[in-house]
mmCIF file of C-alpha atoms in Angstrom:
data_model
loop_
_atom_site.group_PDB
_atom_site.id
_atom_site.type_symbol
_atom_site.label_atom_id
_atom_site.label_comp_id
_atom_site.label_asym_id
_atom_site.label_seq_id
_atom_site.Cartn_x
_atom_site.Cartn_y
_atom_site.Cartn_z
ATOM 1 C CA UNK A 3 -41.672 -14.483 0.219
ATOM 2 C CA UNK A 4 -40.533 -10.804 -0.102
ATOM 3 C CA UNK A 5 -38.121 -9.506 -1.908
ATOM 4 C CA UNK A 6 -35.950 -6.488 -2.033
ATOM 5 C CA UNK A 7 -32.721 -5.131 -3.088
ATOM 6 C CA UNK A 8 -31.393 -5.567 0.442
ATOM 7 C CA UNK A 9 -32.557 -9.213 1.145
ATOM 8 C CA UNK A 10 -31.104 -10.209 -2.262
ATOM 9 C CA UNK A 11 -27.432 -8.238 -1.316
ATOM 10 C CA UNK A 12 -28.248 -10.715 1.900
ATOM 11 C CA UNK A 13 -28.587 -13.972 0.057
ATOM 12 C CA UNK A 14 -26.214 -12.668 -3.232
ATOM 13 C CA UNK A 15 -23.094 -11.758 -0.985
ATOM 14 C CA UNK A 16 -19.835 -14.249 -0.493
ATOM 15 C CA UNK A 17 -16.675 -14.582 1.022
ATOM 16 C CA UNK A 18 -14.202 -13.751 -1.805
ATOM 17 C CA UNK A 19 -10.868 -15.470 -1.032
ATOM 18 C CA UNK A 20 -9.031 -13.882 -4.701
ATOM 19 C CA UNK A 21 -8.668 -10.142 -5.118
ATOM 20 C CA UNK A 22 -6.950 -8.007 -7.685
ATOM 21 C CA UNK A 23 -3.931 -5.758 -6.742
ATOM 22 C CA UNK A 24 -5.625 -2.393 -7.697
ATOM 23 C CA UNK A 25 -6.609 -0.580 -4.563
ATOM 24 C CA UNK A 26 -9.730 0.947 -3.933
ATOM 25 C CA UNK A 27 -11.341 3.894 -4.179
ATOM 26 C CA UNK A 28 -11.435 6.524 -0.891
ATOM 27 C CA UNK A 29 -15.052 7.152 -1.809
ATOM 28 C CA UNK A 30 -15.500 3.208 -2.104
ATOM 29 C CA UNK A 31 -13.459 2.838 1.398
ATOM 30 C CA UNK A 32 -15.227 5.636 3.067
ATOM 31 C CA UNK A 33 -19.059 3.939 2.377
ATOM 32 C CA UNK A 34 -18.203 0.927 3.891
ATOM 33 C CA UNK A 35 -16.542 2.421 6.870
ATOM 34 C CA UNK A 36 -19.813 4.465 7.290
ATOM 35 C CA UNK A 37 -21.508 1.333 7.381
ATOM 36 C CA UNK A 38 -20.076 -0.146 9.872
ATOM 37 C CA UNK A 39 -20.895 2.631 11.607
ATOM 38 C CA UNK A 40 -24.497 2.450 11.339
ATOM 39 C CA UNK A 41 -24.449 -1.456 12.925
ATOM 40 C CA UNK A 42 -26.790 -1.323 16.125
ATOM 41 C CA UNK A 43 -24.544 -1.722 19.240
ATOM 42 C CA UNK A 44 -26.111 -2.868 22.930
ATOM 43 C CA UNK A 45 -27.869 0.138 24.514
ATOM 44 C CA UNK A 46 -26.520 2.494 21.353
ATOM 45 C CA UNK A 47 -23.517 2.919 22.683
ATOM 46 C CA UNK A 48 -21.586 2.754 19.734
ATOM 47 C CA UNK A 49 -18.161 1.784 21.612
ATOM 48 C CA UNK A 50 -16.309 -0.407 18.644
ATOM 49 C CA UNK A 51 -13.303 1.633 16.513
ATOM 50 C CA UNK A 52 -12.558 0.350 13.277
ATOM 51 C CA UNK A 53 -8.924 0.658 11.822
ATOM 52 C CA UNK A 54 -8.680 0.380 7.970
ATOM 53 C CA UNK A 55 -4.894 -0.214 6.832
ATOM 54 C CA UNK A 56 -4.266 0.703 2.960
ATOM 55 C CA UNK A 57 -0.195 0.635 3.659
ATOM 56 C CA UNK A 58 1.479 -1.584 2.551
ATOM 57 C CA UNK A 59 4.324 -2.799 4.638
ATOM 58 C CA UNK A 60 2.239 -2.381 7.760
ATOM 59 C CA UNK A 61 -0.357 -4.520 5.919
ATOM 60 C CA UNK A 62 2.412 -7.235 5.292
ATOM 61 C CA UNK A 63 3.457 -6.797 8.700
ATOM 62 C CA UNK A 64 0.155 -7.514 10.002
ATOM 63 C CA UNK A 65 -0.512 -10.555 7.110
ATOM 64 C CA UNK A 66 2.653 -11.954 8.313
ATOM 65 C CA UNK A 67 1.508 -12.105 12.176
ATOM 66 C CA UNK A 68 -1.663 -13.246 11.345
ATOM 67 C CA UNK A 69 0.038 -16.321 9.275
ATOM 68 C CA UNK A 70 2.246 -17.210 11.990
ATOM 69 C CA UNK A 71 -1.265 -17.504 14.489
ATOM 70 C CA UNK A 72 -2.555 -19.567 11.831
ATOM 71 C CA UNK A 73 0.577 -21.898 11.640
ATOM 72 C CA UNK A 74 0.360 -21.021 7.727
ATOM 73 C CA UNK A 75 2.921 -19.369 5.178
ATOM 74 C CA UNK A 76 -0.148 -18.297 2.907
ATOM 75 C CA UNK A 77 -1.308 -15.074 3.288
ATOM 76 C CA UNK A 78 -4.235 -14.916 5.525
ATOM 77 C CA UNK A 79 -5.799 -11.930 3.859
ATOM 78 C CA UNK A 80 -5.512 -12.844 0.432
ATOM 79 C CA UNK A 81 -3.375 -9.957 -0.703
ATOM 80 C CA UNK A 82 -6.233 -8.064 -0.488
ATOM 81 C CA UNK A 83 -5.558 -4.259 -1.048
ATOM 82 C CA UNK A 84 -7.289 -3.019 2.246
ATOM 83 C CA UNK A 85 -7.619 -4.330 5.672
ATOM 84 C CA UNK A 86 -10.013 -3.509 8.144
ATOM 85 C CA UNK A 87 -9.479 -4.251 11.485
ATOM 86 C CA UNK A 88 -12.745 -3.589 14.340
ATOM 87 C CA UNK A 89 -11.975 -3.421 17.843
ATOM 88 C CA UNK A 90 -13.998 -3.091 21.234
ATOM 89 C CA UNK A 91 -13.531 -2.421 24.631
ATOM 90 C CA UNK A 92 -13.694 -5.592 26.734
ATOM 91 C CA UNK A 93 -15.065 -4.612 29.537
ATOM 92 C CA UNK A 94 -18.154 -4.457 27.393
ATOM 93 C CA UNK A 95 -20.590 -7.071 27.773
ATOM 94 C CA UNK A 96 -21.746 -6.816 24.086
ATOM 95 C CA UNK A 97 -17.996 -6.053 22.689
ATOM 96 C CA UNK A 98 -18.201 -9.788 20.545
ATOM 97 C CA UNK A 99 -21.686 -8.831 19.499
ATOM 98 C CA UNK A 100 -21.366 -5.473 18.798
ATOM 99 C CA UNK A 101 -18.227 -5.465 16.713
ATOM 100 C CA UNK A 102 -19.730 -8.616 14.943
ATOM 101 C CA UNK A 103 -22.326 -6.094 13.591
ATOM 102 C CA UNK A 104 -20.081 -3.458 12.437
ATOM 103 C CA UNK A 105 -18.324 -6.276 10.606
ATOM 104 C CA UNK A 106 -21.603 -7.702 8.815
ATOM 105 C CA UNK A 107 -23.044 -4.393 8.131
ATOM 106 C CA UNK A 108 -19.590 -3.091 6.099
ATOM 107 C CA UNK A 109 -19.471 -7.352 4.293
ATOM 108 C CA UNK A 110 -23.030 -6.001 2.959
ATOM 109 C CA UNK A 111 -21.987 -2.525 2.046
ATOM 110 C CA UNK A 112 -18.853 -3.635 -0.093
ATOM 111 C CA UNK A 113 -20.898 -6.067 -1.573
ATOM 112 C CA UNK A 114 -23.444 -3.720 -2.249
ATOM 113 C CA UNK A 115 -21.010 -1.318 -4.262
ATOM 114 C CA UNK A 116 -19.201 -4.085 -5.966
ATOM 115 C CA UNK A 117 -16.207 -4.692 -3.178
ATOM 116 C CA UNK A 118 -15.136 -8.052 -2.382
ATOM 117 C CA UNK A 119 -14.828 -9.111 1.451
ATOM 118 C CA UNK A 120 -13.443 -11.624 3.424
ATOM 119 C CA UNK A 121 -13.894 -12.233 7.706
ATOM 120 C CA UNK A 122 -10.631 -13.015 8.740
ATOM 121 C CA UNK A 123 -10.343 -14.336 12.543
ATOM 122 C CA UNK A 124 -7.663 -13.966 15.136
ATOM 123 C CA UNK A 125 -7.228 -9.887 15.548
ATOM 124 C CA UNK A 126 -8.070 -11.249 19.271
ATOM 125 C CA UNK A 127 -4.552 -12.947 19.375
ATOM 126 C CA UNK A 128 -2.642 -10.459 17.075
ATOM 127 C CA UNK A 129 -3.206 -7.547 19.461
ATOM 128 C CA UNK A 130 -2.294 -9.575 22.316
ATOM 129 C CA UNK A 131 1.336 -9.039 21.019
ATOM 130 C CA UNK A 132 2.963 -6.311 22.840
ATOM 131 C CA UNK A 133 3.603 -4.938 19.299
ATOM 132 C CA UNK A 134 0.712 -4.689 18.060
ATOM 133 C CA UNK A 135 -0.700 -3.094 21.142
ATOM 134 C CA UNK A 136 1.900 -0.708 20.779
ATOM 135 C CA UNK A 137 0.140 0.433 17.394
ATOM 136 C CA UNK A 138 -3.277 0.444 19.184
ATOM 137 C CA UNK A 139 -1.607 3.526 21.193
ATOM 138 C CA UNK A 140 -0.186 5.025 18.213
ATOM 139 C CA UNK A 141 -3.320 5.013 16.792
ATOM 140 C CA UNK A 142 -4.671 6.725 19.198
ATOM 141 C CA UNK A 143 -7.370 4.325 20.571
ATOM 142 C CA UNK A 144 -8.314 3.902 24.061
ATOM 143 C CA UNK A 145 -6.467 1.282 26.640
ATOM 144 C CA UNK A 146 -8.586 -1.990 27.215
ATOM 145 C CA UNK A 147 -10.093 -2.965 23.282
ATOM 146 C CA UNK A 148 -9.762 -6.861 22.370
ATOM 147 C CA UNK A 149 -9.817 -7.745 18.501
ATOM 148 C CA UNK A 150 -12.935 -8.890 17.194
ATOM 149 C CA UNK A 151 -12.325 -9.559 13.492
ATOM 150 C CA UNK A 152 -11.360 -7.998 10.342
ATOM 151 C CA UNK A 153 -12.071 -7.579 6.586
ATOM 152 C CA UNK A 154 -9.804 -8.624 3.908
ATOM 153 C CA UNK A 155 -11.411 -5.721 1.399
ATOM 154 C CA UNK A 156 -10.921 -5.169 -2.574
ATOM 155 C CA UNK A 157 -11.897 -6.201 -5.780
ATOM 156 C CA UNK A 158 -12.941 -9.692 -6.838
ATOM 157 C CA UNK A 159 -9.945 -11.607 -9.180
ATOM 158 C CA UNK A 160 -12.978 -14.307 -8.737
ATOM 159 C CA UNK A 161 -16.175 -15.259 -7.819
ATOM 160 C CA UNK A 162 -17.195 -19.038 -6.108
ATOM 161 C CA UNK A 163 -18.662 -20.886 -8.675
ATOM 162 C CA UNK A 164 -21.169 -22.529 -6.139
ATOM 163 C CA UNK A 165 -23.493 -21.732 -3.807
ATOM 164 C CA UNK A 166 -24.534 -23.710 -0.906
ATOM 165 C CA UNK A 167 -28.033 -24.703 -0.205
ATOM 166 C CA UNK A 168 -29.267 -23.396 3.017
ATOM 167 C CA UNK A 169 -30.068 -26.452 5.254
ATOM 168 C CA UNK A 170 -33.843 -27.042 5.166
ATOM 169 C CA UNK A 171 -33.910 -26.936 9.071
ATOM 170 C CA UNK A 172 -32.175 -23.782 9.537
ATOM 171 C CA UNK A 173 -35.182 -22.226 10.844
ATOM 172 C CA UNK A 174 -38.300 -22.974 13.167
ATOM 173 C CA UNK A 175 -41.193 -21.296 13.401
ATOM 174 C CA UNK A 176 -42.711 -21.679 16.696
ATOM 175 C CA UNK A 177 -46.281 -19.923 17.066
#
């Protein structure tokens, strides 16, 4: 089988549910963005905005609305330093797709400079909330984007001490 430094970031990379309180670096922040912004998108179009959140009570603000989808009192996010939240126009038939990229591509980057990451699920129901959509605006971004997912982003407090097998059927080769 081949082997290279970007198929072993591919099998080497997990979700990291413990992070440290120390914040990361812009320069650390800033490659990962940039990754996701390399993801292909249907017909290169390029149409998902990504929203990284370093402060902190609008982080907690966002945790705590998150939770309360979930039905949990945990933190969702794993008081991780950084949160990056990707977002698509819905009237886009590839918006799921596309913004699913930008997501895996920046999972790889962190892990590829030494950042933990974590895919955390219901941005879709978050910015349902009138309140949330509000921030979409003061964000600036564009009526009409739907929440794909987000990143809970720092460093590691801990790593998973196992690794799963991959199924042995995860894969056919039909010729």
């Amino acid at each position: 089988m081949i082997d290279n430094e970007i198929l072993k970031a591919i099998r080497d990379r997990r979700s990291i549910r413990r992070f440290k309180p120390d914040q990361i670096t812009d320069e650390e922040l800033q490659t990962v963005l940039e990754a996701g912004t390399w993801a292909p998108t249907g017909m290169g179009t390029q149409t998902p905005f990504i929203i990284a959140i370093q402060d902190v009570a609008l982080r907690q603000h966002l945790e705590a609305i998150n939770a309360e989808i979930m039905g949990v009192t945990s933190n969702p996010y794993y008081d991780a330093p950084t949160m990056v939240l990707v977002f698509a126009p819905q009237n886009n038939y590839n918006h799921e797709r596309d913004g699913s990229l930008v997501l895996g591509n920046m999972m790889l980057a962190a892990h590829s400079i030494g950042l933990a990451s974590c895919w955390i699920n219901r941005v879709d129901k978050m910015f349902e909330r009138d309140d949330c959509r509000q921030l979409l605006k003061e964000w600036g971004l564009p009526d009409g984007l739907v929440g794909i997912g987000s990143l809970a982003l720092g460093y590691a407090s801990s790593h998973p001490k196992t690794i799963k097998p991959r199924k042995p059927d995860y894969y056919r080769v039909i010729k």
